[in-house]
Short mmCIF file of C-alpha atoms and ligand atoms in Angstrom, two decimals:
data_model
loop_
_atom_site.label_atom_id
_atom_site.label_comp_id
_atom_site.label_asym_id
_atom_site.label_seq_id
_atom_site.Cartn_x
_atom_site.Cartn_y
_atom_site.Cartn_z
CA MET A 1 33.50 -15.24 -16.82
CA SER A 2 32.64 -11.55 -16.45
CA LEU A 3 29.78 -10.67 -14.11
CA PRO A 4 26.89 -8.41 -15.16
CA ARG A 5 27.40 -4.80 -14.00
CA PHE A 6 24.70 -2.47 -12.71
CA PRO A 7 25.08 1.33 -12.99
CA LEU A 8 23.97 4.22 -10.81
CA TYR A 9 21.17 6.45 -12.10
CA ILE A 10 22.05 10.12 -11.61
CA ASP A 11 20.63 13.19 -13.34
CA GLY A 12 18.77 11.11 -15.92
CA ALA A 13 21.86 9.09 -16.96
CA PHE A 14 23.16 5.61 -16.20
CA VAL A 15 26.69 6.05 -14.89
CA GLU A 16 29.47 3.93 -13.42
CA ALA A 17 30.76 4.54 -9.89
CA ALA A 18 34.48 4.79 -9.23
CA GLU A 19 34.28 1.59 -7.17
CA THR A 20 32.26 -1.58 -7.44
CA PHE A 21 31.51 -4.51 -5.15
CA GLU A 22 30.37 -8.08 -5.72
CA SER A 23 26.78 -9.01 -4.96
CA LEU A 24 26.38 -12.58 -3.71
CA ASP A 25 23.60 -14.98 -4.66
CA PRO A 26 22.23 -16.15 -1.27
CA SER A 27 21.28 -19.55 -2.69
CA THR A 28 24.92 -20.33 -3.49
CA GLY A 29 26.94 -17.76 -1.55
CA ARG A 30 28.80 -16.93 -4.80
CA ALA A 31 29.22 -13.58 -6.59
CA TRP A 32 26.78 -13.10 -9.47
CA ALA A 33 26.96 -9.34 -10.29
CA LEU A 34 29.03 -6.21 -9.81
CA MET A 35 27.29 -3.33 -8.10
CA PRO A 36 28.35 0.33 -8.05
CA ALA A 37 29.50 1.59 -4.64
CA ALA A 38 28.54 5.27 -4.62
CA GLY A 39 31.29 7.38 -3.12
CA GLU A 40 31.10 10.86 -1.66
CA ALA A 41 31.42 12.50 -5.11
CA ASP A 42 28.61 10.33 -6.56
CA VAL A 43 26.27 11.20 -3.69
CA ASN A 44 27.05 14.88 -4.02
CA ARG A 45 26.32 14.74 -7.76
CA ALA A 46 23.01 12.97 -7.14
CA VAL A 47 21.91 15.50 -4.52
CA ALA A 48 22.98 18.42 -6.74
CA ALA A 49 20.95 16.95 -9.60
CA ALA A 50 17.93 16.55 -7.32
CA GLU A 51 18.29 20.12 -6.08
CA ARG A 52 18.50 21.51 -9.64
CA ALA A 53 15.53 19.43 -10.73
CA PHE A 54 13.47 20.64 -7.76
CA HIS A 55 13.65 24.21 -9.04
CA ASP A 56 13.65 23.43 -12.75
CA PRO A 57 10.39 24.46 -14.48
CA SER A 58 10.24 21.08 -16.26
CA TRP A 59 9.30 19.64 -12.85
CA ALA A 60 8.45 22.59 -10.60
CA GLU A 61 5.79 23.89 -12.97
CA LEU A 62 4.02 20.62 -13.65
CA THR A 63 0.51 20.57 -12.22
CA ALA A 64 -0.22 18.05 -9.49
CA THR A 65 -2.40 16.19 -11.99
CA GLN A 66 0.53 15.91 -14.41
CA ARG A 67 2.77 14.56 -11.63
CA GLY A 68 0.05 12.07 -10.79
CA ARG A 69 -0.06 10.89 -14.40
CA LEU A 70 3.69 10.24 -14.39
CA LEU A 71 3.30 8.14 -11.24
CA THR A 72 0.42 6.18 -12.74
CA ARG A 73 2.57 5.52 -15.81
CA LEU A 74 5.38 4.33 -13.54
CA GLY A 75 2.93 1.98 -11.80
CA ASP A 76 1.87 0.54 -15.16
CA LEU A 77 5.52 0.02 -16.13
CA VAL A 78 6.21 -1.77 -12.83
CA ALA A 79 3.23 -4.05 -13.49
CA ARG A 80 4.45 -4.75 -17.03
CA HIS A 81 8.01 -5.55 -15.92
CA ALA A 82 7.13 -7.26 -12.61
CA GLY A 83 8.50 -10.59 -13.85
CA ARG A 84 11.97 -9.21 -14.58
CA LEU A 85 12.09 -7.20 -11.34
CA ALA A 86 10.95 -10.23 -9.32
CA GLU A 87 13.59 -12.44 -10.91
CA LEU A 88 16.31 -9.93 -9.96
CA GLU A 89 15.03 -9.51 -6.40
CA THR A 90 14.94 -13.28 -5.97
CA ARG A 91 18.46 -13.62 -7.40
CA ASP A 92 19.93 -10.89 -5.24
CA THR A 93 18.10 -11.48 -1.92
CA GLY A 94 17.02 -15.14 -2.00
CA LYS A 95 13.36 -14.30 -1.47
CA ILE A 96 11.20 -16.89 -3.26
CA ILE A 97 9.95 -16.05 -6.74
CA ARG A 98 6.28 -16.63 -5.83
CA GLU A 99 6.53 -13.96 -3.20
CA THR A 100 8.58 -11.39 -5.15
CA THR A 101 6.25 -11.72 -8.16
CA ALA A 102 3.13 -11.16 -6.07
CA GLN A 103 4.63 -8.33 -4.03
CA ILE A 104 6.00 -6.42 -7.02
CA GLY A 105 2.66 -6.77 -8.82
CA TYR A 106 1.15 -5.00 -5.81
CA VAL A 107 3.91 -2.33 -5.77
CA ALA A 108 2.40 -1.11 -9.06
CA ASP A 109 -0.80 -0.32 -7.15
CA TYR A 110 1.16 1.78 -4.64
CA TYR A 111 2.40 4.04 -7.45
CA ARG A 112 -1.11 4.24 -8.89
CA TYR A 113 -2.52 5.10 -5.45
CA PHE A 114 -0.04 7.95 -4.91
CA GLY A 115 -0.57 9.05 -8.52
CA GLY A 116 -4.27 9.46 -7.73
CA LEU A 117 -3.46 11.29 -4.51
CA ALA A 118 -1.24 13.93 -6.14
CA ASP A 119 -4.05 16.41 -6.91
CA LYS A 120 -5.99 15.81 -3.71
CA VAL A 121 -3.61 17.67 -1.43
CA GLU A 122 -5.46 20.81 -0.49
CA GLY A 123 -4.45 24.01 1.24
CA ALA A 124 -6.86 25.95 3.45
CA HIS A 125 -8.57 29.28 3.87
CA LEU A 126 -8.54 30.53 7.47
CA PRO A 127 -11.34 32.46 9.24
CA ILE A 128 -8.83 35.08 10.37
CA ASP A 129 -9.57 37.26 13.42
CA LYS A 130 -8.77 40.53 11.63
CA PRO A 131 -11.36 42.31 9.49
CA ASP A 132 -9.06 43.51 6.71
CA MET A 133 -7.07 40.38 6.01
CA GLU A 134 -7.35 37.26 3.88
CA VAL A 135 -5.21 34.32 4.98
CA PHE A 136 -4.75 31.10 3.12
CA LEU A 137 -2.35 28.18 3.41
CA ARG A 138 -0.45 26.61 0.56
CA ARG A 139 1.00 23.12 0.75
CA GLU A 140 4.34 23.16 -1.01
CA PRO A 141 6.77 20.28 -1.64
CA ILE A 142 9.38 20.05 1.11
CA GLY A 143 12.42 19.77 -1.18
CA VAL A 144 15.08 17.14 -1.83
CA VAL A 145 14.27 13.80 -0.20
CA ALA A 146 16.87 11.22 0.83
CA ALA A 147 15.19 7.82 0.83
CA ILE A 148 17.09 4.88 2.32
CA VAL A 149 15.88 1.29 2.32
CA PRO A 150 17.10 -2.05 3.74
CA TRP A 151 17.56 -5.18 1.65
CA ASN A 152 14.24 -6.87 2.29
CA SER A 153 11.43 -5.77 -0.04
CA GLN A 154 13.38 -2.86 -1.54
CA LEU A 155 10.87 -2.10 -4.30
CA PHE A 156 8.01 -2.16 -1.84
CA LEU A 157 9.74 -0.05 0.82
CA SER A 158 10.83 2.52 -1.73
CA ALA A 159 7.32 2.84 -3.24
CA VAL A 160 5.97 4.23 0.06
CA LYS A 161 8.68 6.91 -0.06
CA LEU A 162 8.97 7.73 -3.77
CA GLY A 163 5.20 7.65 -4.31
CA PRO A 164 4.22 10.41 -1.84
CA ALA A 165 7.45 12.37 -2.42
CA LEU A 166 6.89 12.64 -6.17
CA ALA A 167 3.15 13.17 -5.83
CA ALA A 168 3.91 16.15 -3.57
CA GLY A 169 6.43 17.61 -6.06
CA CYS A 170 9.69 16.71 -4.26
CA THR A 171 12.77 15.28 -5.92
CA VAL A 172 14.52 12.20 -4.58
CA VAL A 173 17.85 10.48 -4.10
CA LEU A 174 17.04 6.88 -3.28
CA LYS A 175 19.79 4.71 -1.80
CA ALA A 176 19.29 0.99 -2.28
CA SER A 177 20.81 -1.31 0.31
CA GLU A 178 24.28 -2.67 -0.44
CA ASP A 179 22.71 -6.13 0.05
CA GLY A 180 20.57 -7.05 -2.94
CA PRO A 181 20.34 -3.70 -4.79
CA ALA A 182 19.71 -5.22 -8.26
CA PRO A 183 15.91 -4.76 -8.41
CA LEU A 184 16.07 -1.05 -7.53
CA LEU A 185 18.91 -0.37 -9.97
CA GLU A 186 16.82 -2.07 -12.66
CA PHE A 187 13.72 -0.11 -11.56
CA ALA A 188 15.68 3.05 -12.47
CA ARG A 189 15.14 2.08 -16.13
CA LEU A 190 11.38 2.24 -15.60
CA VAL A 191 11.64 5.66 -13.93
CA HIS A 192 13.58 6.79 -17.00
CA GLU A 193 11.03 5.31 -19.39
CA ALA A 194 8.09 6.84 -17.48
CA GLY A 195 9.42 10.26 -18.48
CA PHE A 196 10.28 12.02 -15.21
CA PRO A 197 12.50 15.04 -15.98
CA LYS A 198 16.20 14.38 -15.37
CA GLY A 199 17.33 14.63 -11.77
CA VAL A 200 13.83 14.21 -10.30
CA VAL A 201 14.64 10.63 -9.27
CA ASN A 202 18.22 9.48 -8.69
CA ILE A 203 18.92 5.90 -7.64
CA ILE A 204 22.22 4.90 -6.11
CA THR A 205 23.59 2.14 -3.96
CA GLY A 206 26.57 1.88 -1.68
CA PHE A 207 27.47 1.43 1.94
CA GLY A 208 26.35 3.31 5.05
CA GLU A 209 29.82 4.78 5.11
CA PRO A 210 30.27 6.95 3.12
CA ALA A 211 27.10 6.93 0.94
CA GLY A 212 24.42 6.83 3.66
CA ARG A 213 26.21 9.31 5.88
CA VAL A 214 26.94 11.84 3.11
CA LEU A 215 23.37 11.60 1.80
CA THR A 216 21.56 12.03 5.12
CA SER A 217 23.77 14.88 6.36
CA HIS A 218 23.84 16.77 3.03
CA PRO A 219 22.91 20.45 3.44
CA ALA A 220 20.57 20.36 0.41
CA VAL A 221 18.46 17.50 1.82
CA SER A 222 15.23 18.61 3.53
CA ARG A 223 13.63 15.27 4.24
CA VAL A 224 14.95 11.82 5.17
CA ALA A 225 12.75 8.74 4.86
CA PHE A 226 14.50 5.72 6.33
CA THR A 227 13.66 2.06 6.75
CA GLY A 228 16.16 -0.19 8.49
CA GLY A 229 17.51 -1.17 11.85
CA PRO A 230 17.42 0.86 15.10
CA ASP A 231 21.22 1.22 15.32
CA THR A 232 21.42 2.77 11.86
CA ALA A 233 18.48 5.02 12.77
CA ARG A 234 20.53 6.51 15.60
CA HIS A 235 23.35 7.32 13.14
CA ILE A 236 20.82 8.93 10.86
CA LEU A 237 19.41 11.15 13.59
CA ARG A 238 22.95 12.27 14.37
CA ASN A 239 23.48 12.99 10.65
CA THR A 240 20.28 15.00 10.34
CA ALA A 241 21.37 17.15 13.26
CA GLU A 242 23.53 18.73 10.51
CA ASN A 243 20.80 19.64 8.02
CA LEU A 244 17.74 19.52 10.33
CA ALA A 245 15.92 17.42 7.75
CA HIS A 246 12.43 16.25 8.67
CA THR A 247 12.99 12.55 9.33
CA THR A 248 10.77 9.49 9.46
CA LEU A 249 12.06 6.12 10.65
CA GLU A 250 10.54 2.70 9.99
CA LEU A 251 12.51 0.32 12.20
CA GLY A 252 12.48 -3.19 13.49
CA GLY A 253 9.94 -5.16 15.43
CA LYS A 254 9.35 -8.14 17.69
CA SER A 255 5.68 -8.46 17.05
CA PRO A 256 3.41 -10.51 19.32
CA VAL A 257 0.65 -12.83 18.16
CA ILE A 258 -1.88 -13.76 20.86
CA VAL A 259 -4.02 -16.86 20.40
CA PHE A 260 -6.92 -17.68 22.69
CA ALA A 261 -8.22 -21.22 23.04
CA ASP A 262 -11.57 -20.31 21.44
CA ALA A 263 -9.90 -19.67 18.06
CA ASP A 264 -9.97 -22.19 15.19
CA LEU A 265 -6.41 -23.44 15.69
CA GLU A 266 -6.12 -25.14 12.30
CA SER A 267 -6.97 -21.89 10.49
CA VAL A 268 -4.93 -19.71 12.88
CA SER A 269 -1.86 -21.87 12.26
CA ASN A 270 -1.78 -20.76 8.61
CA ALA A 271 -1.71 -17.11 9.62
CA ILE A 272 1.07 -17.80 12.12
CA ILE A 273 3.10 -19.72 9.54
CA ALA A 274 2.69 -16.86 7.03
CA GLY A 275 3.54 -14.32 9.71
CA ILE A 276 6.87 -15.86 10.65
CA PHE A 277 8.09 -18.06 7.77
CA ALA A 278 7.18 -15.92 4.74
CA ALA A 279 10.34 -14.24 3.40
CA SER A 280 12.21 -16.68 5.71
CA GLY A 281 11.18 -14.46 8.61
CA GLN A 282 13.05 -11.46 7.19
CA SER A 283 10.12 -9.16 7.53
CA CYS A 284 9.81 -6.19 9.89
CA VAL A 285 6.28 -7.27 10.87
CA ALA A 286 7.21 -10.93 11.40
CA GLY A 287 4.98 -12.37 14.11
CA SER A 288 7.95 -13.77 15.99
CA ARG A 289 6.51 -13.98 19.53
CA LEU A 290 3.56 -16.36 19.83
CA TYR A 291 1.55 -16.26 23.07
CA VAL A 292 -0.93 -19.12 23.36
CA GLU A 293 -3.58 -19.67 26.04
CA ARG A 294 -2.36 -22.68 28.00
CA ALA A 295 -5.40 -24.84 27.15
CA ALA A 296 -4.54 -24.59 23.42
CA HIS A 297 -0.73 -24.51 23.70
CA ASP A 298 0.21 -28.14 23.07
CA ARG A 299 -2.31 -28.67 20.28
CA LEU A 300 -1.31 -25.50 18.44
CA VAL A 301 2.40 -26.31 18.79
CA ASP A 302 1.76 -29.80 17.33
CA ILE A 303 -0.09 -28.33 14.34
CA LEU A 304 2.65 -25.73 13.76
CA LYS A 305 5.43 -28.31 14.02
CA ALA A 306 3.74 -30.54 11.45
CA LYS A 307 3.20 -27.63 9.04
CA ALA A 308 6.71 -26.22 9.49
CA ALA A 309 8.18 -29.67 8.78
CA ARG A 310 6.29 -29.78 5.47
CA ILE A 311 7.51 -26.37 4.20
CA ARG A 312 9.44 -26.87 0.95
CA ILE A 313 12.83 -25.14 1.30
CA GLY A 314 14.93 -24.79 -1.81
CA ASP A 315 16.01 -22.80 -4.85
CA PRO A 316 14.17 -19.47 -4.54
CA GLN A 317 13.75 -19.26 -8.36
CA ASP A 318 11.75 -22.52 -8.28
CA GLN A 319 7.98 -21.89 -8.28
CA ALA A 320 7.54 -24.88 -5.96
CA SER A 321 9.77 -23.46 -3.19
CA GLU A 322 8.00 -22.06 -0.14
CA MET A 323 11.08 -20.82 1.69
CA GLY A 324 14.41 -19.69 0.29
CA PRO A 325 17.72 -18.88 1.95
CA LEU A 326 18.43 -15.97 4.26
CA ALA A 327 19.75 -12.93 2.41
CA THR A 328 23.22 -12.78 3.92
CA ARG A 329 25.76 -14.87 5.80
CA ARG A 330 25.60 -12.20 8.55
CA GLN A 331 21.90 -13.01 9.10
CA TYR A 332 22.58 -16.74 9.16
CA GLU A 333 25.32 -16.40 11.77
CA HIS A 334 23.25 -13.97 13.87
CA ILE A 335 20.34 -16.42 14.04
CA GLU A 336 22.57 -19.35 14.95
CA ALA A 337 24.17 -17.28 17.72
CA VAL A 338 20.87 -16.07 19.24
CA LEU A 339 19.46 -19.62 19.16
CA ALA A 340 22.54 -21.00 20.92
CA ARG A 341 22.22 -18.36 23.67
CA SER A 342 18.49 -19.10 23.98
CA VAL A 343 19.05 -22.84 24.42
CA ALA A 344 21.76 -22.11 27.00
CA GLU A 345 19.17 -20.07 28.91
CA GLY A 346 16.57 -22.84 28.93
CA ALA A 347 14.65 -22.62 25.64
CA THR A 348 13.79 -25.83 23.77
CA ILE A 349 13.98 -26.09 19.99
CA VAL A 350 11.11 -28.38 18.99
CA GLN A 351 11.41 -27.91 15.22
CA GLY A 352 14.27 -26.95 12.89
CA GLY A 353 17.14 -24.94 14.29
CA ARG A 354 19.80 -25.69 11.68
CA ARG A 355 20.76 -25.86 8.00
CA PRO A 356 18.36 -28.16 6.13
CA ALA A 357 19.70 -31.51 4.92
CA GLY A 358 20.58 -31.59 1.22
CA LEU A 359 21.34 -27.85 0.92
CA PRO A 360 25.04 -27.64 1.76
CA GLU A 361 25.69 -24.21 0.21
CA GLY A 362 23.90 -20.86 0.42
CA TRP A 363 22.35 -19.48 3.60
CA TYR A 364 19.40 -21.79 4.10
CA PHE A 365 17.95 -22.17 7.59
CA GLU A 366 15.12 -24.46 8.63
CA PRO A 367 11.80 -23.04 9.83
CA THR A 368 12.34 -23.14 13.57
CA ILE A 369 10.00 -23.32 16.56
CA VAL A 370 11.28 -22.67 20.06
CA LEU A 371 9.40 -23.13 23.34
CA ALA A 372 10.28 -20.61 26.04
CA ALA A 373 9.07 -20.08 29.60
CA GLY A 374 8.95 -16.28 29.37
CA ASN A 375 10.13 -13.09 27.74
CA GLY A 376 13.64 -13.12 29.23
CA ILE A 377 14.99 -15.69 26.73
CA PRO A 378 17.05 -13.99 23.95
CA CYS A 379 15.00 -15.38 21.04
CA VAL A 380 11.83 -13.93 22.62
CA ALA A 381 13.40 -10.59 23.49
CA GLU A 382 15.56 -9.75 20.45
CA GLU A 383 14.71 -9.17 16.79
CA LEU A 384 16.20 -12.11 14.87
CA PHE A 385 14.93 -11.22 11.39
CA GLY A 386 14.80 -14.91 10.53
CA PRO A 387 12.51 -17.97 10.50
CA VAL A 388 12.33 -18.48 14.26
CA LEU A 389 9.01 -18.59 16.12
CA SER A 390 9.20 -18.36 19.90
CA VAL A 391 6.19 -19.77 21.77
CA VAL A 392 5.18 -18.86 25.32
CA ALA A 393 2.04 -20.05 27.16
CA PHE A 394 -0.23 -17.65 29.09
CA ASP A 395 -3.01 -18.21 31.63
CA ASP A 396 -5.35 -15.23 31.28
CA GLU A 397 -6.04 -12.07 29.28
CA PRO A 398 -4.16 -9.57 31.50
CA GLN A 399 -1.08 -11.80 31.41
CA ALA A 400 -1.28 -12.04 27.60
CA VAL A 401 -1.43 -8.24 27.29
CA ALA A 402 1.46 -7.78 29.74
CA LEU A 403 3.65 -10.29 27.87
CA ALA A 404 2.82 -8.75 24.48
CA ASN A 405 3.58 -5.20 25.65
CA ASP A 406 6.78 -6.19 27.43
CA THR A 407 9.08 -4.86 24.66
CA ARG A 408 10.57 -1.55 23.52
CA PHE A 409 9.39 -2.32 19.97
CA GLY A 410 5.80 -1.73 18.85
CA LEU A 411 5.37 -2.32 15.14
CA ALA A 412 2.63 -4.92 14.67
CA SER A 413 0.50 -7.33 16.69
CA GLY A 414 -2.05 -10.05 16.10
CA ILE A 415 -5.06 -11.27 18.10
CA PHE A 416 -6.87 -14.51 17.37
CA THR A 417 -10.17 -15.02 19.20
CA THR A 418 -13.86 -15.38 18.39
CA ASN A 419 -14.78 -13.27 21.44
CA LEU A 420 -15.65 -9.80 20.09
CA THR A 421 -15.58 -7.93 23.39
CA ARG A 422 -12.21 -9.39 24.30
CA ALA A 423 -10.83 -8.45 20.87
CA HIS A 424 -11.90 -4.84 21.44
CA ARG A 425 -10.30 -4.73 24.89
CA LEU A 426 -7.01 -5.95 23.45
CA ILE A 427 -7.11 -3.57 20.48
CA ARG A 428 -7.10 -0.70 23.00
CA ARG A 429 -4.39 -2.15 25.20
CA LEU A 430 -1.78 -3.38 22.75
CA ARG A 431 1.02 -0.86 22.19
CA ALA A 432 1.67 -1.28 18.48
CA GLY A 433 1.15 0.70 15.27
CA ILE A 434 -0.81 -2.17 13.69
CA VAL A 435 -3.30 -4.58 15.25
CA TRP A 436 -4.49 -7.45 13.08
CA VAL A 437 -7.54 -9.32 14.40
CA ASN A 438 -8.07 -12.86 13.11
CA THR A 439 -5.63 -12.14 10.29
CA TYR A 440 -1.94 -11.28 9.98
CA ARG A 441 0.40 -9.51 7.56
CA ALA A 442 -2.24 -7.67 5.51
CA VAL A 443 -0.99 -4.41 3.97
CA SER A 444 -2.42 -1.83 1.58
CA PRO A 445 -1.36 1.53 0.09
CA ILE A 446 -4.52 2.97 1.66
CA VAL A 447 -3.54 2.12 5.26
CA PRO A 448 -0.86 3.92 7.33
CA PHE A 449 2.03 1.71 8.40
CA GLY A 450 4.49 2.33 11.22
CA GLY A 451 5.34 1.62 14.80
CA TYR A 452 5.32 2.73 18.42
CA GLY A 453 8.45 3.06 20.56
CA ARG A 454 11.69 1.72 19.07
CA SER A 455 9.84 0.64 15.94
CA GLY A 456 9.99 4.12 14.54
CA LEU A 457 8.80 7.64 13.99
CA GLY A 458 6.07 8.57 11.54
CA ARG A 459 3.84 6.57 9.22
CA GLU A 460 4.12 5.50 5.60
CA GLY A 461 1.20 4.75 3.30
CA GLY A 462 -2.29 6.19 3.46
CA ALA A 463 -3.45 9.63 2.37
CA GLU A 464 -1.86 11.52 5.27
CA SER A 465 1.63 10.28 4.47
CA ILE A 466 1.87 12.73 1.58
CA LEU A 467 1.65 15.66 4.03
CA ASP A 468 5.03 14.61 5.44
CA TYR A 469 6.52 15.58 2.07
CA THR A 470 5.01 19.06 2.13
CA ARG A 471 5.40 22.17 4.21
CA THR A 472 2.87 24.87 4.89
CA LYS A 473 3.19 28.40 3.57
CA ALA A 474 0.91 30.94 5.29
CA VAL A 475 -0.13 33.76 2.95
CA TRP A 476 -1.44 37.08 4.38
CA ILE A 477 -3.19 39.58 2.10
CA ARG A 478 -4.36 42.96 3.37
CA THR A 479 -7.68 43.84 1.77
CA SER A 480 -8.06 47.45 3.00
CA ASP A 481 -7.19 50.41 0.75
CA ASP A 482 -6.71 52.67 3.79
CA PRO A 483 -3.15 53.75 4.60
CA ILE A 484 -1.30 51.40 6.95
CA PRO A 485 -1.84 52.79 10.49
CA ASP A 486 0.63 53.26 13.37
CA PRO A 487 3.74 51.23 12.37
CA PHE A 488 4.73 50.73 16.03
CA VAL A 489 1.69 48.68 16.94
CA MET A 490 1.58 45.03 15.91
CA ARG A 491 -1.78 44.21 14.37
P1 NAD B 1 20.33 -1.49 8.16
O1 NAD B 1 19.85 -0.49 9.15
O2 NAD B 1 21.62 -2.19 8.40
O3 NAD B 1 20.45 -0.85 6.70
C1 NAD B 1 19.40 -0.10 6.13
C2 NAD B 1 19.96 0.92 5.15
O4 NAD B 1 20.68 1.92 5.87
C3 NAD B 1 20.94 0.35 4.12
O5 NAD B 1 20.65 0.94 2.86
C4 NAD B 1 22.29 0.83 4.65
O6 NAD B 1 23.26 0.97 3.65
C5 NAD B 1 21.92 2.17 5.24
N1 NAD B 1 22.90 2.69 6.21
C6 NAD B 1 23.74 1.99 6.99
N2 NAD B 1 24.47 2.85 7.76
C7 NAD B 1 24.06 4.10 7.46
C8 NAD B 1 24.41 5.41 7.92
N3 NAD B 1 25.34 5.59 8.84
N4 NAD B 1 23.76 6.47 7.41
C9 NAD B 1 22.79 6.31 6.49
N5 NAD B 1 22.42 5.09 6.00
C10 NAD B 1 23.04 4.00 6.48
O7 NAD B 1 19.13 -2.54 8.06
P2 NAD B 1 19.14 -3.97 7.34
O8 NAD B 1 19.91 -4.93 8.18
O9 NAD B 1 19.46 -3.84 5.89
O10 NAD B 1 17.56 -4.32 7.43
C11 NAD B 1 16.98 -4.97 8.50
C12 NAD B 1 16.29 -4.02 9.46
O11 NAD B 1 15.31 -3.23 8.77
C13 NAD B 1 15.52 -4.78 10.52
O12 NAD B 1 15.70 -4.19 11.79
C14 NAD B 1 14.07 -4.63 10.07
O13 NAD B 1 13.12 -4.79 11.08
C15 NAD B 1 14.07 -3.27 9.50
N6 NAD B 1 12.91 -3.09 8.61
C16 NAD B 1 11.88 -2.26 9.02
C17 NAD B 1 10.76 -2.09 8.21
C18 NAD B 1 9.61 -1.20 8.61
O14 NAD B 1 8.89 -0.75 7.74
N7 NAD B 1 9.39 -0.91 9.88
C19 NAD B 1 10.68 -2.76 6.98
C20 NAD B 1 11.73 -3.60 6.62
C21 NAD B 1 12.84 -3.74 7.45
#
């Protein structure tokens, strides 16, 4: 039986790549589609198309309001086709259909938000210190953007790059991950239908080598927006040493959740479950380190164990499933290996820790809870990107803060307490780009997102993020009609 084939989208056309690769369905481990593997020539064509489109009047001379309308139209198309996109994301990544449907519905709002922002980017007039000069600043689009996303939440992670880039007037080559690229390759059809001029958005997929390398080091690329792992980020920074592209990095995390004994443990447990077991833990903001005040530790662990045991794991296309498989065999094996090392170093698995009974194929892994004495245990220290919650008890507030900050990452954090003054003290002390208080995993197009330390550089989302896709042009106008005086004195 022949597998469905997905094309690349370059210069307004759907084209085949010279090579293809099989995409595997994580719920069975079997090939279900053929994906195009962009080679060096494909990437060069995509960047050339984006560069041409950047200067072409059909795009360059649109007003910001017109660009905004195109983005709003794209948002409406995403909303209309959310069902089809969600089905493909679920098929290609194993993320449950309930979650992909809800998330993609919200992706539409990201495009609408950036559409509305397009004509709110203002320049400035400066109170210059010279009597015969007028100086103003223009904000101009930065140029060709290389956007690179990982396999989890590809539509979502590309919206926070494409949205501000297009609103600002840039053109884009977006590289979908080689794992699960189907939803983004399908999304290309909506970009086409929305009516962006050809070459403004190009969507490719392929491997880090050569596609990612060629794209991020290309001389015509002025801006790189990357989401993925820290090791790849280091490659990207080496690549952009070639073209000096302005680069933002959204990387991994090992986010702490701190629960004090005064919190409503029953309610808190739902936030913790959502924080670590949604998307089978394959979320950059996963609340994977749980620090619980000792007085509440055993009770909270009992509640969490009971809830984790009741999670329905199964076919991700089934509306009843609450957890699907991991996206790749690589992830499955990584999690098994880190858990084995953790147990060898003294951790205790009190829930899950293996393949669920009755699901012999695919990359399913049980929701897992591990008790650990401190931060030295591998499952507490390393990003697993899977459904593993590590629990450590603490005795007082300073110890909780020290444990939470004892990491090179700094993406998100959570605090659960009813004590307002304590919450404010912790908000100041936690080293993370996001602090959620008495909630977890809330996101919005209106709010900047990004991390401290090894979790990245720059922010995505929010009104300021569009400025990262612009550069400033300073314009000087002499207003005097007198002849220009002494040319050898700088004025
Ligand atoms: P990855 O770094 O392996 O891959 C990400 C992308 O980079 C893929 O498209 C890949 O093809 C590309 N790539 C690989 N090598 C490259 C190279 N040399 N040059 C250019 N591009 C290259 O990440 P992954 O395993 O797919 O995703 C998981 C990671 O992503 C985790 O660490 C997770 O925390 C992180 N993540 C971060 C955020 C965030 O917003 N902070 C969101 C989601 C995921």
